[in-house]
PDB file of C-alpha atoms in Angstrom:
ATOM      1  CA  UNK A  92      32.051 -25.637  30.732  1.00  0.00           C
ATOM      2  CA  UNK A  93      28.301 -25.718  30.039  1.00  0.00           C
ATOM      3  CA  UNK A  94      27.109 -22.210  28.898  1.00  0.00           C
ATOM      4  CA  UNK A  95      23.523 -21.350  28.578  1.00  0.00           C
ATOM      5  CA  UNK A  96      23.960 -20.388  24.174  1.00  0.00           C
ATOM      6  CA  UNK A  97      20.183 -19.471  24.411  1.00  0.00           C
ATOM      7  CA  UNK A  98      19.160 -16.452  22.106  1.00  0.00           C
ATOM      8  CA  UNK A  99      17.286 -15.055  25.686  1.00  0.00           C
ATOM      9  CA  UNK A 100      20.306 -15.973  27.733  1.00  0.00           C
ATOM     10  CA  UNK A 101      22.553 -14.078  24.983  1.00  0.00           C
ATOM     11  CA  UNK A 102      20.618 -11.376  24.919  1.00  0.00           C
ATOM     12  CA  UNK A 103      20.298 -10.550  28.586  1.00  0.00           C
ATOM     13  CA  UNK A 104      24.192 -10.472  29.055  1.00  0.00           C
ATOM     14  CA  UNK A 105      24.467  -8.526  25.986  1.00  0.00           C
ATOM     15  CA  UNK A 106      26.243  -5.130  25.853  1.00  0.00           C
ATOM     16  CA  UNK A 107      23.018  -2.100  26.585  1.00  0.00           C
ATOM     17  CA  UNK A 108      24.251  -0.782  23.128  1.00  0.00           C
ATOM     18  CA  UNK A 109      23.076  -4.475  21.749  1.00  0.00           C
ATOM     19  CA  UNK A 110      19.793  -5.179  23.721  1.00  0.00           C
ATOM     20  CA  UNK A 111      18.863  -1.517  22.246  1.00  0.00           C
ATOM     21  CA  UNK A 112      19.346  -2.041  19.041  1.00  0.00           C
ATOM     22  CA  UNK A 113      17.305  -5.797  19.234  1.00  0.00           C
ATOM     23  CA  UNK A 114      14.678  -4.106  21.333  1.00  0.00           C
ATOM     24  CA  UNK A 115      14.460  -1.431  18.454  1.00  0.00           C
ATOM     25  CA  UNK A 116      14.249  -4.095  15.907  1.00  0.00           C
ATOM     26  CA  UNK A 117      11.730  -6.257  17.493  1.00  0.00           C
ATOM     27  CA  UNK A 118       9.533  -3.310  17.869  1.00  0.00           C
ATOM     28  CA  UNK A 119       9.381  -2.277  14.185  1.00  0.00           C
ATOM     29  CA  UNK A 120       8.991  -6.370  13.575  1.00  0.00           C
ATOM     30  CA  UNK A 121       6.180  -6.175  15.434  1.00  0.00           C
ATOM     31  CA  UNK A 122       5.138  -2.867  13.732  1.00  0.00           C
ATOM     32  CA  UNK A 123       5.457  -3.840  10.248  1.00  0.00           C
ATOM     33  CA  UNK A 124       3.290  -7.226  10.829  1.00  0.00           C
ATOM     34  CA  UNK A 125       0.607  -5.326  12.271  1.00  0.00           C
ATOM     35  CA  UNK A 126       1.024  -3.139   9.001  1.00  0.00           C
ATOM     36  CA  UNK A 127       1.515  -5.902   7.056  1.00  0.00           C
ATOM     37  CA  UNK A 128      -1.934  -7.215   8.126  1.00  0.00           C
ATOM     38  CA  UNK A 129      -3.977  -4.515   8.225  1.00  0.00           C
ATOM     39  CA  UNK A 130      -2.588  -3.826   4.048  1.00  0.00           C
ATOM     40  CA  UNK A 131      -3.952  -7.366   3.269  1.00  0.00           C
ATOM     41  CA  UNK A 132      -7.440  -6.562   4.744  1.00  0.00           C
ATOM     42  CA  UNK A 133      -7.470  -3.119   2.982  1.00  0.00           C
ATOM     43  CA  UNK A 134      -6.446  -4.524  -0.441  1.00  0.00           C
ATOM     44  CA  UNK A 135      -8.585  -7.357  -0.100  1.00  0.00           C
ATOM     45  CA  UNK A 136     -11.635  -4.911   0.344  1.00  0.00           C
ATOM     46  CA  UNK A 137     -10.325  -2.695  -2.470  1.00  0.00           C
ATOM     47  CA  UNK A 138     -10.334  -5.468  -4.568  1.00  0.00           C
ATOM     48  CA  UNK A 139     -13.968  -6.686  -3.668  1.00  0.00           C
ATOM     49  CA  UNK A 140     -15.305  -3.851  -3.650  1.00  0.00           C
ATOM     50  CA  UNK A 141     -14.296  -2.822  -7.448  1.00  0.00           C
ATOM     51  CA  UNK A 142     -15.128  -6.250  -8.635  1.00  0.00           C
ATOM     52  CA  UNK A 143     -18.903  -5.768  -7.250  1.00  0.00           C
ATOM     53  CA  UNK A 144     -18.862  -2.261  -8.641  1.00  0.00           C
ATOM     54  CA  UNK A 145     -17.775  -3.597 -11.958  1.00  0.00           C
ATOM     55  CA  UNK A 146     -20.552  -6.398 -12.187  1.00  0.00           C
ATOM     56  CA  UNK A 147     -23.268  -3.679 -10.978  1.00  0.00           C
ATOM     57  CA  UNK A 148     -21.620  -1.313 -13.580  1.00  0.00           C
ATOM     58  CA  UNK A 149     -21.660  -3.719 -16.871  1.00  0.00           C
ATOM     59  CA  UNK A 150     -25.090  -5.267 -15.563  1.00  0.00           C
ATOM     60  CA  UNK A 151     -27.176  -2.994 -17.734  1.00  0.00           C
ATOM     61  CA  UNK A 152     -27.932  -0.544 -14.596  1.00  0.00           C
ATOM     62  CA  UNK A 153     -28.017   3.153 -15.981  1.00  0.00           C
ATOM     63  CA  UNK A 154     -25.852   5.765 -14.913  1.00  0.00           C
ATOM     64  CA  UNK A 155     -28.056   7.890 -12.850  1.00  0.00           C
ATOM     65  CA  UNK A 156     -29.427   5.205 -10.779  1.00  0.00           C
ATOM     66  CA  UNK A 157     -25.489   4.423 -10.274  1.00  0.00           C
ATOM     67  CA  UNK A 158     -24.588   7.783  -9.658  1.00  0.00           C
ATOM     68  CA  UNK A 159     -27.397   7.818  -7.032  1.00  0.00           C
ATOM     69  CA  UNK A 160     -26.145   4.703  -5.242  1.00  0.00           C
ATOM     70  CA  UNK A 161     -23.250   5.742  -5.290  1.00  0.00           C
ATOM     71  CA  UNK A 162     -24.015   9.045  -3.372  1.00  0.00           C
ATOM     72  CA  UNK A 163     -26.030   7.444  -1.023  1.00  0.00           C
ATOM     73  CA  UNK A 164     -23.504   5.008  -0.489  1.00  0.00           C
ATOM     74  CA  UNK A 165     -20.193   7.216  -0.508  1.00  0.00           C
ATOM     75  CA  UNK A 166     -19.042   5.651   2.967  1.00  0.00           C
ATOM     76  CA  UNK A 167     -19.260   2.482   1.914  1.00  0.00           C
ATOM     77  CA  UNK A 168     -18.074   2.873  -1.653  1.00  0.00           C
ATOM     78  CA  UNK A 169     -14.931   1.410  -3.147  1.00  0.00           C
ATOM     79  CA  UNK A 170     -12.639   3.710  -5.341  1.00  0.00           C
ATOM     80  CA  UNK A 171     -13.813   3.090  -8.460  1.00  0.00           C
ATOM     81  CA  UNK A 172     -17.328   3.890  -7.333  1.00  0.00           C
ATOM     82  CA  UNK A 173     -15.894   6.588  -6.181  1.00  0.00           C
ATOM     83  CA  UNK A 174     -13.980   7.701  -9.502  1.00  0.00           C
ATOM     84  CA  UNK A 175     -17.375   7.448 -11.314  1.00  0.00           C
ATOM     85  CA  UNK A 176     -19.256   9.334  -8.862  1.00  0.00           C
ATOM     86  CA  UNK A 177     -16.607  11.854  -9.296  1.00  0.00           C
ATOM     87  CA  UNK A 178     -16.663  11.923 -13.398  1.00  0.00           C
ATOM     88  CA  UNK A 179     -20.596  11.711 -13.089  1.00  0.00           C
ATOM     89  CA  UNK A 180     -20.500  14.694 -10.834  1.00  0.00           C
ATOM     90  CA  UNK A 181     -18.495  17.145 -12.894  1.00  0.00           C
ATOM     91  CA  UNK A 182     -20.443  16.099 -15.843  1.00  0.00           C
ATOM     92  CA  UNK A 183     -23.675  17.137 -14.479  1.00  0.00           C
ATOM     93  CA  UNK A 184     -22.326  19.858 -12.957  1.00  0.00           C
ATOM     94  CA  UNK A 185     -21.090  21.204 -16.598  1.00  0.00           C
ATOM     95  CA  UNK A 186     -24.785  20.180 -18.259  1.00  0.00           C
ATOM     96  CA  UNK A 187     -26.588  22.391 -15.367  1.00  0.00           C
ATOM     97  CA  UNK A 188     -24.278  24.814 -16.417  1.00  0.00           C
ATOM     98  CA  UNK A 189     -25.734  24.489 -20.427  1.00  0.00           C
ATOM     99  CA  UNK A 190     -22.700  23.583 -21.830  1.00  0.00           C
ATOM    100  CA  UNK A 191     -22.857  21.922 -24.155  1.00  0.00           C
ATOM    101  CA  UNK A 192     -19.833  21.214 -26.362  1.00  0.00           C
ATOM    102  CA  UNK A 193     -19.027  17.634 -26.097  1.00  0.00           C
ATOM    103  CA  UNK A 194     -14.843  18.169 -25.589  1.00  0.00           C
ATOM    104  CA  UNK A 195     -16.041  20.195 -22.625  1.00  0.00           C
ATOM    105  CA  UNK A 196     -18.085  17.663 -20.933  1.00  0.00           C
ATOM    106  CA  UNK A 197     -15.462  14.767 -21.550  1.00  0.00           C
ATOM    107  CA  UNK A 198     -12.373  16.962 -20.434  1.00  0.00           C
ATOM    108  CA  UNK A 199     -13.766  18.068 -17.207  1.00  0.00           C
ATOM    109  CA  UNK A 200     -15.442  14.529 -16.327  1.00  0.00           C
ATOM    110  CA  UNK A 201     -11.616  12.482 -17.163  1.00  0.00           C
ATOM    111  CA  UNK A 202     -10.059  15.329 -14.583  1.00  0.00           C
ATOM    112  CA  UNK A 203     -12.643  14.820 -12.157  1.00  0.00           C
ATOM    113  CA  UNK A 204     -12.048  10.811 -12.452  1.00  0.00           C
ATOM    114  CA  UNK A 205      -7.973  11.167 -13.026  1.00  0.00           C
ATOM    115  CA  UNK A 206      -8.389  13.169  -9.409  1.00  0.00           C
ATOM    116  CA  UNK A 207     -10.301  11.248  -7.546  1.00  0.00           C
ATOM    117  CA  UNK A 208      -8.153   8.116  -8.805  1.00  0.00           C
ATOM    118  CA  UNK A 209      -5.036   9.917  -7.748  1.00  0.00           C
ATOM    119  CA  UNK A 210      -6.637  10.189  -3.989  1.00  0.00           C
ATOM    120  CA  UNK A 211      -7.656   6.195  -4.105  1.00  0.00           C
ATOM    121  CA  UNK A 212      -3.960   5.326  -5.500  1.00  0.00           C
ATOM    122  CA  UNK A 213      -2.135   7.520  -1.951  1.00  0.00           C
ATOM    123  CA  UNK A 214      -4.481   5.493  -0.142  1.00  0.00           C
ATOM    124  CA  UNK A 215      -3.747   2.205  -1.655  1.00  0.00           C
ATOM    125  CA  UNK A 216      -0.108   2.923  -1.535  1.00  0.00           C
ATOM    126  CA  UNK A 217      -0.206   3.979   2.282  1.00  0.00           C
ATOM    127  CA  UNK A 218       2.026   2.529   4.443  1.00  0.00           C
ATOM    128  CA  UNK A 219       4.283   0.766   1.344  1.00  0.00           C
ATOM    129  CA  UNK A 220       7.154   2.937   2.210  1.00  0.00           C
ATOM    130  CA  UNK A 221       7.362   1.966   5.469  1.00  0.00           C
ATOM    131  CA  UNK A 222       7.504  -1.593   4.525  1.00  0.00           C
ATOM    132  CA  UNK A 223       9.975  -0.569   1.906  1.00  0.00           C
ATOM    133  CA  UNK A 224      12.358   1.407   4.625  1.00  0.00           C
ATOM    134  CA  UNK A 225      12.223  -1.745   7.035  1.00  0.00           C
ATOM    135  CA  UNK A 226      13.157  -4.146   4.465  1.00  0.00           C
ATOM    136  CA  UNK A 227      16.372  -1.780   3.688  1.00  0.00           C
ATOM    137  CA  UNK A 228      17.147  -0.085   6.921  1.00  0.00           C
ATOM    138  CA  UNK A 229      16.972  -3.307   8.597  1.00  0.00           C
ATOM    139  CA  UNK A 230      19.551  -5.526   8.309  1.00  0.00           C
ATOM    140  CA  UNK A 231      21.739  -2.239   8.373  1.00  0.00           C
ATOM    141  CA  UNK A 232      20.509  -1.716  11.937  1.00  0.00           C
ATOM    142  CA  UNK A 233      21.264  -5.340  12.547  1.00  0.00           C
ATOM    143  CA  UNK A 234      24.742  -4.855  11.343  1.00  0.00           C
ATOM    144  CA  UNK A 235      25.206  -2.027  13.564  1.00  0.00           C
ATOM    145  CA  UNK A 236      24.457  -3.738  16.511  1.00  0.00           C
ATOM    146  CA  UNK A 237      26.782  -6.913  15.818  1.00  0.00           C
ATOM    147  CA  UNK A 238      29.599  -4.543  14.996  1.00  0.00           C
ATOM    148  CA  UNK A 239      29.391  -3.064  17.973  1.00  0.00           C
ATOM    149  CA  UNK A 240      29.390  -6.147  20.752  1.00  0.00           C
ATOM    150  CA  UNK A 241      32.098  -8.061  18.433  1.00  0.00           C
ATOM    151  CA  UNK A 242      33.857  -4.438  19.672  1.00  0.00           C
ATOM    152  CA  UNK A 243      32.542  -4.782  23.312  1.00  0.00           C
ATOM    153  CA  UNK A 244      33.584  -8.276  23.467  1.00  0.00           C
ATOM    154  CA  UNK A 245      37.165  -7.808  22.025  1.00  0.00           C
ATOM    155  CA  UNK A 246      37.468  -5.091  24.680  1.00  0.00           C
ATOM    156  CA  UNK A 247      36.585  -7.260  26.982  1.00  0.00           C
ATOM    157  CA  UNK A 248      39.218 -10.293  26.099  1.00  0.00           C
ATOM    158  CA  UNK A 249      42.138  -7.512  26.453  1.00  0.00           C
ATOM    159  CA  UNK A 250      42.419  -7.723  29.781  1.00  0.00           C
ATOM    160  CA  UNK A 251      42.543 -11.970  29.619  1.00  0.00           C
ATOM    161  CA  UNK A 252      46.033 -13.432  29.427  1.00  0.00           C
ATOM    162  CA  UNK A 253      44.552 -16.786  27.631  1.00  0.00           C
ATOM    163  CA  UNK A 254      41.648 -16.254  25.066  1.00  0.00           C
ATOM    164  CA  UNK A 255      39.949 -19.191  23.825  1.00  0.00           C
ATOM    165  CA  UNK A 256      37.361 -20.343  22.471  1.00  0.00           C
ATOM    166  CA  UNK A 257      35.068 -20.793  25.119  1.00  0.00           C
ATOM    167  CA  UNK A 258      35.781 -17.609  26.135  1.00  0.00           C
ATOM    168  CA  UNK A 259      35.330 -15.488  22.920  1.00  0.00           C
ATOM    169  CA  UNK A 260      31.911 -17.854  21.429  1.00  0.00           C
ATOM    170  CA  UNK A 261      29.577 -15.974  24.037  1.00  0.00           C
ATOM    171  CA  UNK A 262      30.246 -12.855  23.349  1.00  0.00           C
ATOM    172  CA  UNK A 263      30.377 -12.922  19.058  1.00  0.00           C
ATOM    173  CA  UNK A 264      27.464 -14.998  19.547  1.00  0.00           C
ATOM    174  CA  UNK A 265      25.279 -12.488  21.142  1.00  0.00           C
ATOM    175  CA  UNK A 266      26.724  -9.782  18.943  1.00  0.00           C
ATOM    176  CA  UNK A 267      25.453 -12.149  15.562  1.00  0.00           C
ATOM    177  CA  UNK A 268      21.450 -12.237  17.567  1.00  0.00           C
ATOM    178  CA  UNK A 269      21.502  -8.749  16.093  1.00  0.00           C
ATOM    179  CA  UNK A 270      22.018  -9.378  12.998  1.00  0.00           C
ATOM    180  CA  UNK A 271      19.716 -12.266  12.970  1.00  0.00           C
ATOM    181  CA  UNK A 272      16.524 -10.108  14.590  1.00  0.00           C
ATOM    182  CA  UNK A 273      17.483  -7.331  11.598  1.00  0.00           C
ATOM    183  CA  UNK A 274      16.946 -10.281   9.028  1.00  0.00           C
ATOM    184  CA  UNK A 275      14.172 -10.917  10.682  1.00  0.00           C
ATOM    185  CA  UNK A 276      12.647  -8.092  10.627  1.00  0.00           C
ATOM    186  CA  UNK A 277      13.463  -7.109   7.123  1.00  0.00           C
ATOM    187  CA  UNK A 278      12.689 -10.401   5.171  1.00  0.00           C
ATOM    188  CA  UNK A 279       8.628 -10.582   6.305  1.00  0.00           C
ATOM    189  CA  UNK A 280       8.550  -6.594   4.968  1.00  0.00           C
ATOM    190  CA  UNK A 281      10.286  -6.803   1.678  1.00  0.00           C
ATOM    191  CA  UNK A 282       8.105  -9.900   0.715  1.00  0.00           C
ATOM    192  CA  UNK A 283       5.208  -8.082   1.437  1.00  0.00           C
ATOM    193  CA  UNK A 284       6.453  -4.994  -0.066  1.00  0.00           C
ATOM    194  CA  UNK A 285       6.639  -7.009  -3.318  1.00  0.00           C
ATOM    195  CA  UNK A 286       3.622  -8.660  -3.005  1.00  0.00           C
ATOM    196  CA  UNK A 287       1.640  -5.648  -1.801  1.00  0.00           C
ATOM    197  CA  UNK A 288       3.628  -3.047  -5.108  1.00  0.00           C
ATOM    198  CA  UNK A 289       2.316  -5.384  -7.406  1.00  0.00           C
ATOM    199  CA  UNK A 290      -1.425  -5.770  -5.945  1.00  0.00           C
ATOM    200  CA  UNK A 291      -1.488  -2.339  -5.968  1.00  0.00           C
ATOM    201  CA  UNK A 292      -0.194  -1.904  -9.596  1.00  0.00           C
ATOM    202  CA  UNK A 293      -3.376  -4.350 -10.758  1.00  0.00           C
ATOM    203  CA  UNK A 294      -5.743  -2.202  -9.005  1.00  0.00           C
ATOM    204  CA  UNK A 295      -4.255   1.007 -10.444  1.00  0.00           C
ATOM    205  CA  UNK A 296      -4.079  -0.731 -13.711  1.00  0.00           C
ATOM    206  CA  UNK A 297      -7.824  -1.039 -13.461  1.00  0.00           C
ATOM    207  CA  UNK A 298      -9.084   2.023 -12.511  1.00  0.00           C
ATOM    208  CA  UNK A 299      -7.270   3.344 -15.395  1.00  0.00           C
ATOM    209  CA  UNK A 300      -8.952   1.153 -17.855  1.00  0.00           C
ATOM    210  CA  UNK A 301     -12.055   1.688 -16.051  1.00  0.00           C
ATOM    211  CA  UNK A 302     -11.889   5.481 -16.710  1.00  0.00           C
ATOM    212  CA  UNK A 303     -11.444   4.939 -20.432  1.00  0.00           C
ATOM    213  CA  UNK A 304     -13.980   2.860 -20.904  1.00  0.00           C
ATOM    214  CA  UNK A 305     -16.085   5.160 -18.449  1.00  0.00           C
ATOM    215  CA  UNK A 306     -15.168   7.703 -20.848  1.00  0.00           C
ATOM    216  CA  UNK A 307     -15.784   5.862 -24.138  1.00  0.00           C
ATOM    217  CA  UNK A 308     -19.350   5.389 -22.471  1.00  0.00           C
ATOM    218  CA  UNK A 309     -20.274   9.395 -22.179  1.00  0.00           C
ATOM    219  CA  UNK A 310     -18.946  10.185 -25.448  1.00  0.00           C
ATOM    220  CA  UNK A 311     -20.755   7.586 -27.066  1.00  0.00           C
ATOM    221  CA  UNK A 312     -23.531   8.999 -25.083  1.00  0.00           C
ATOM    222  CA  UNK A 313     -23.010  12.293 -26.160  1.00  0.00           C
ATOM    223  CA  UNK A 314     -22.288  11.521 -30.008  1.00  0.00           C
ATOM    224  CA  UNK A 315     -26.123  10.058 -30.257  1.00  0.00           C
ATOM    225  CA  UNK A 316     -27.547  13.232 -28.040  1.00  0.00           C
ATOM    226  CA  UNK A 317     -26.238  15.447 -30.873  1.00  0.00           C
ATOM    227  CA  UNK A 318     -27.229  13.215 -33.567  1.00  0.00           C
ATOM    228  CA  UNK A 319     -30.843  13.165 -32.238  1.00  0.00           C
ATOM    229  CA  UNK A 320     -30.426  17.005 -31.580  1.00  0.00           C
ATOM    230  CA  UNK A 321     -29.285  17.370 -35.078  1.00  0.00           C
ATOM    231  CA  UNK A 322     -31.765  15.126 -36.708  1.00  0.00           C
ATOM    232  CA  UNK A 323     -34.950  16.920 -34.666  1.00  0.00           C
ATOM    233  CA  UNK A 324     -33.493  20.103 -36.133  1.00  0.00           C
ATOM    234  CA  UNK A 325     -34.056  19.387 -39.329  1.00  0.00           C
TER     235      UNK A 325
END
């Protein structure tokens, strides 16, 4: 007896239950590659984009001609162009206002930064726990599916009076695809899951040291303003 043991074959003489459950899974495959690709381009221009920022940033450029690039450029910006256009902001905002008091300033430009860096981390993270639910659910899916036409296909050899192997290969075999498509599926997303947590936790990692140092920068700043203030006083 010369069966056709093809995965397509297998699949089209499948029970309904089965061919959903691999259609299902070969949809979110197809879904989580084309997230999968679209998070490499994203982090790749995250990561560009802060490392030009950075150069422009420790080139010797001063803070108001950044600030003004920055604004003009707020399309095009990265986030931690962003997160200094946002500390810069607040911290001209509160010397319009005539305060003064240097706490002030810092405080209210490290809020304005730690919330603008809180909107660039949800947008790096996007689309991470839908990786993370395809790695998990998955195989689980999978599972599901190859319970269910080993079941059909038992059903099936009841009615037989001799069962052998011939018989009872086709029908565990295209029960098993399932389980193979949910592997399939779930491998490709939990690698890039990993790959894509720990990108992200460099980038966060820094931002954050960018905002200290950021910060180290105005109070420094404002420590020789109210020296010179001090000293022209007397």
């Amino acid at each position: 007896m010369n069966q056709d043991m093809s995965i397509v074959s297998l699949l089209l003489h499948a029970s309904f239950v089965v061919q959903l459950v691999v259609a299902i899974l070969l949809t979110i495959s197809v879904t989580s590659w084309a997230a999968i690709a679209r998070k490499l381009s994203a982090l790749k221009r995250i990561k560009n984009l802060n490392e030009e920022f950075e150069r422009v940033f420790w080139s010797g450029t001063s803070l108001n001609e950044l600030f003004n690039a920055a604004t003009q450029n707020a399309k095009m910006a990265g986030p931690m162009e962003r997160i200094f256009a946002s500390g810069m902001r607040e911290y001209q905002k509160l010397r319009e206002r005539r305060i003064s008091d240097a706490g002030t300033l810092l405080d209210g430009a490290r809020r304005a930064m730690r919330a603008s860096f809180q909107r660039e981390m949800d947008v790096a993270e996007a689309q991470l726990a839908f990786l993370a639910s395809v790695g998990s659910i998955s195989p689980y899916v999978g599972l599901f599916g190859t319970v269910w036409g080993i079941m059909h296909a038992f059903t099936g050899l009841a009615s037989l009076q001799q069962v052998t192997l011939a018989t009872v290969a086709p029908g565990i075999a295209e029960a098993l695809v399932a389980t193979a498509i949910g592997l399939f599926a779930a491998i490709p997303a939990v690698l890039a899951y990993n790959r894509f947590s720990h990108d992200v936790d460099r980038i966060a990692i820094k931002m954050e040291t960018f905002i200290e140092e950021f910060s180290n920068i105005l109070q420094r700043s404002l420590g020789s303003a109210g020296t010179s203030s001090s000293a022209s006083g007397h």
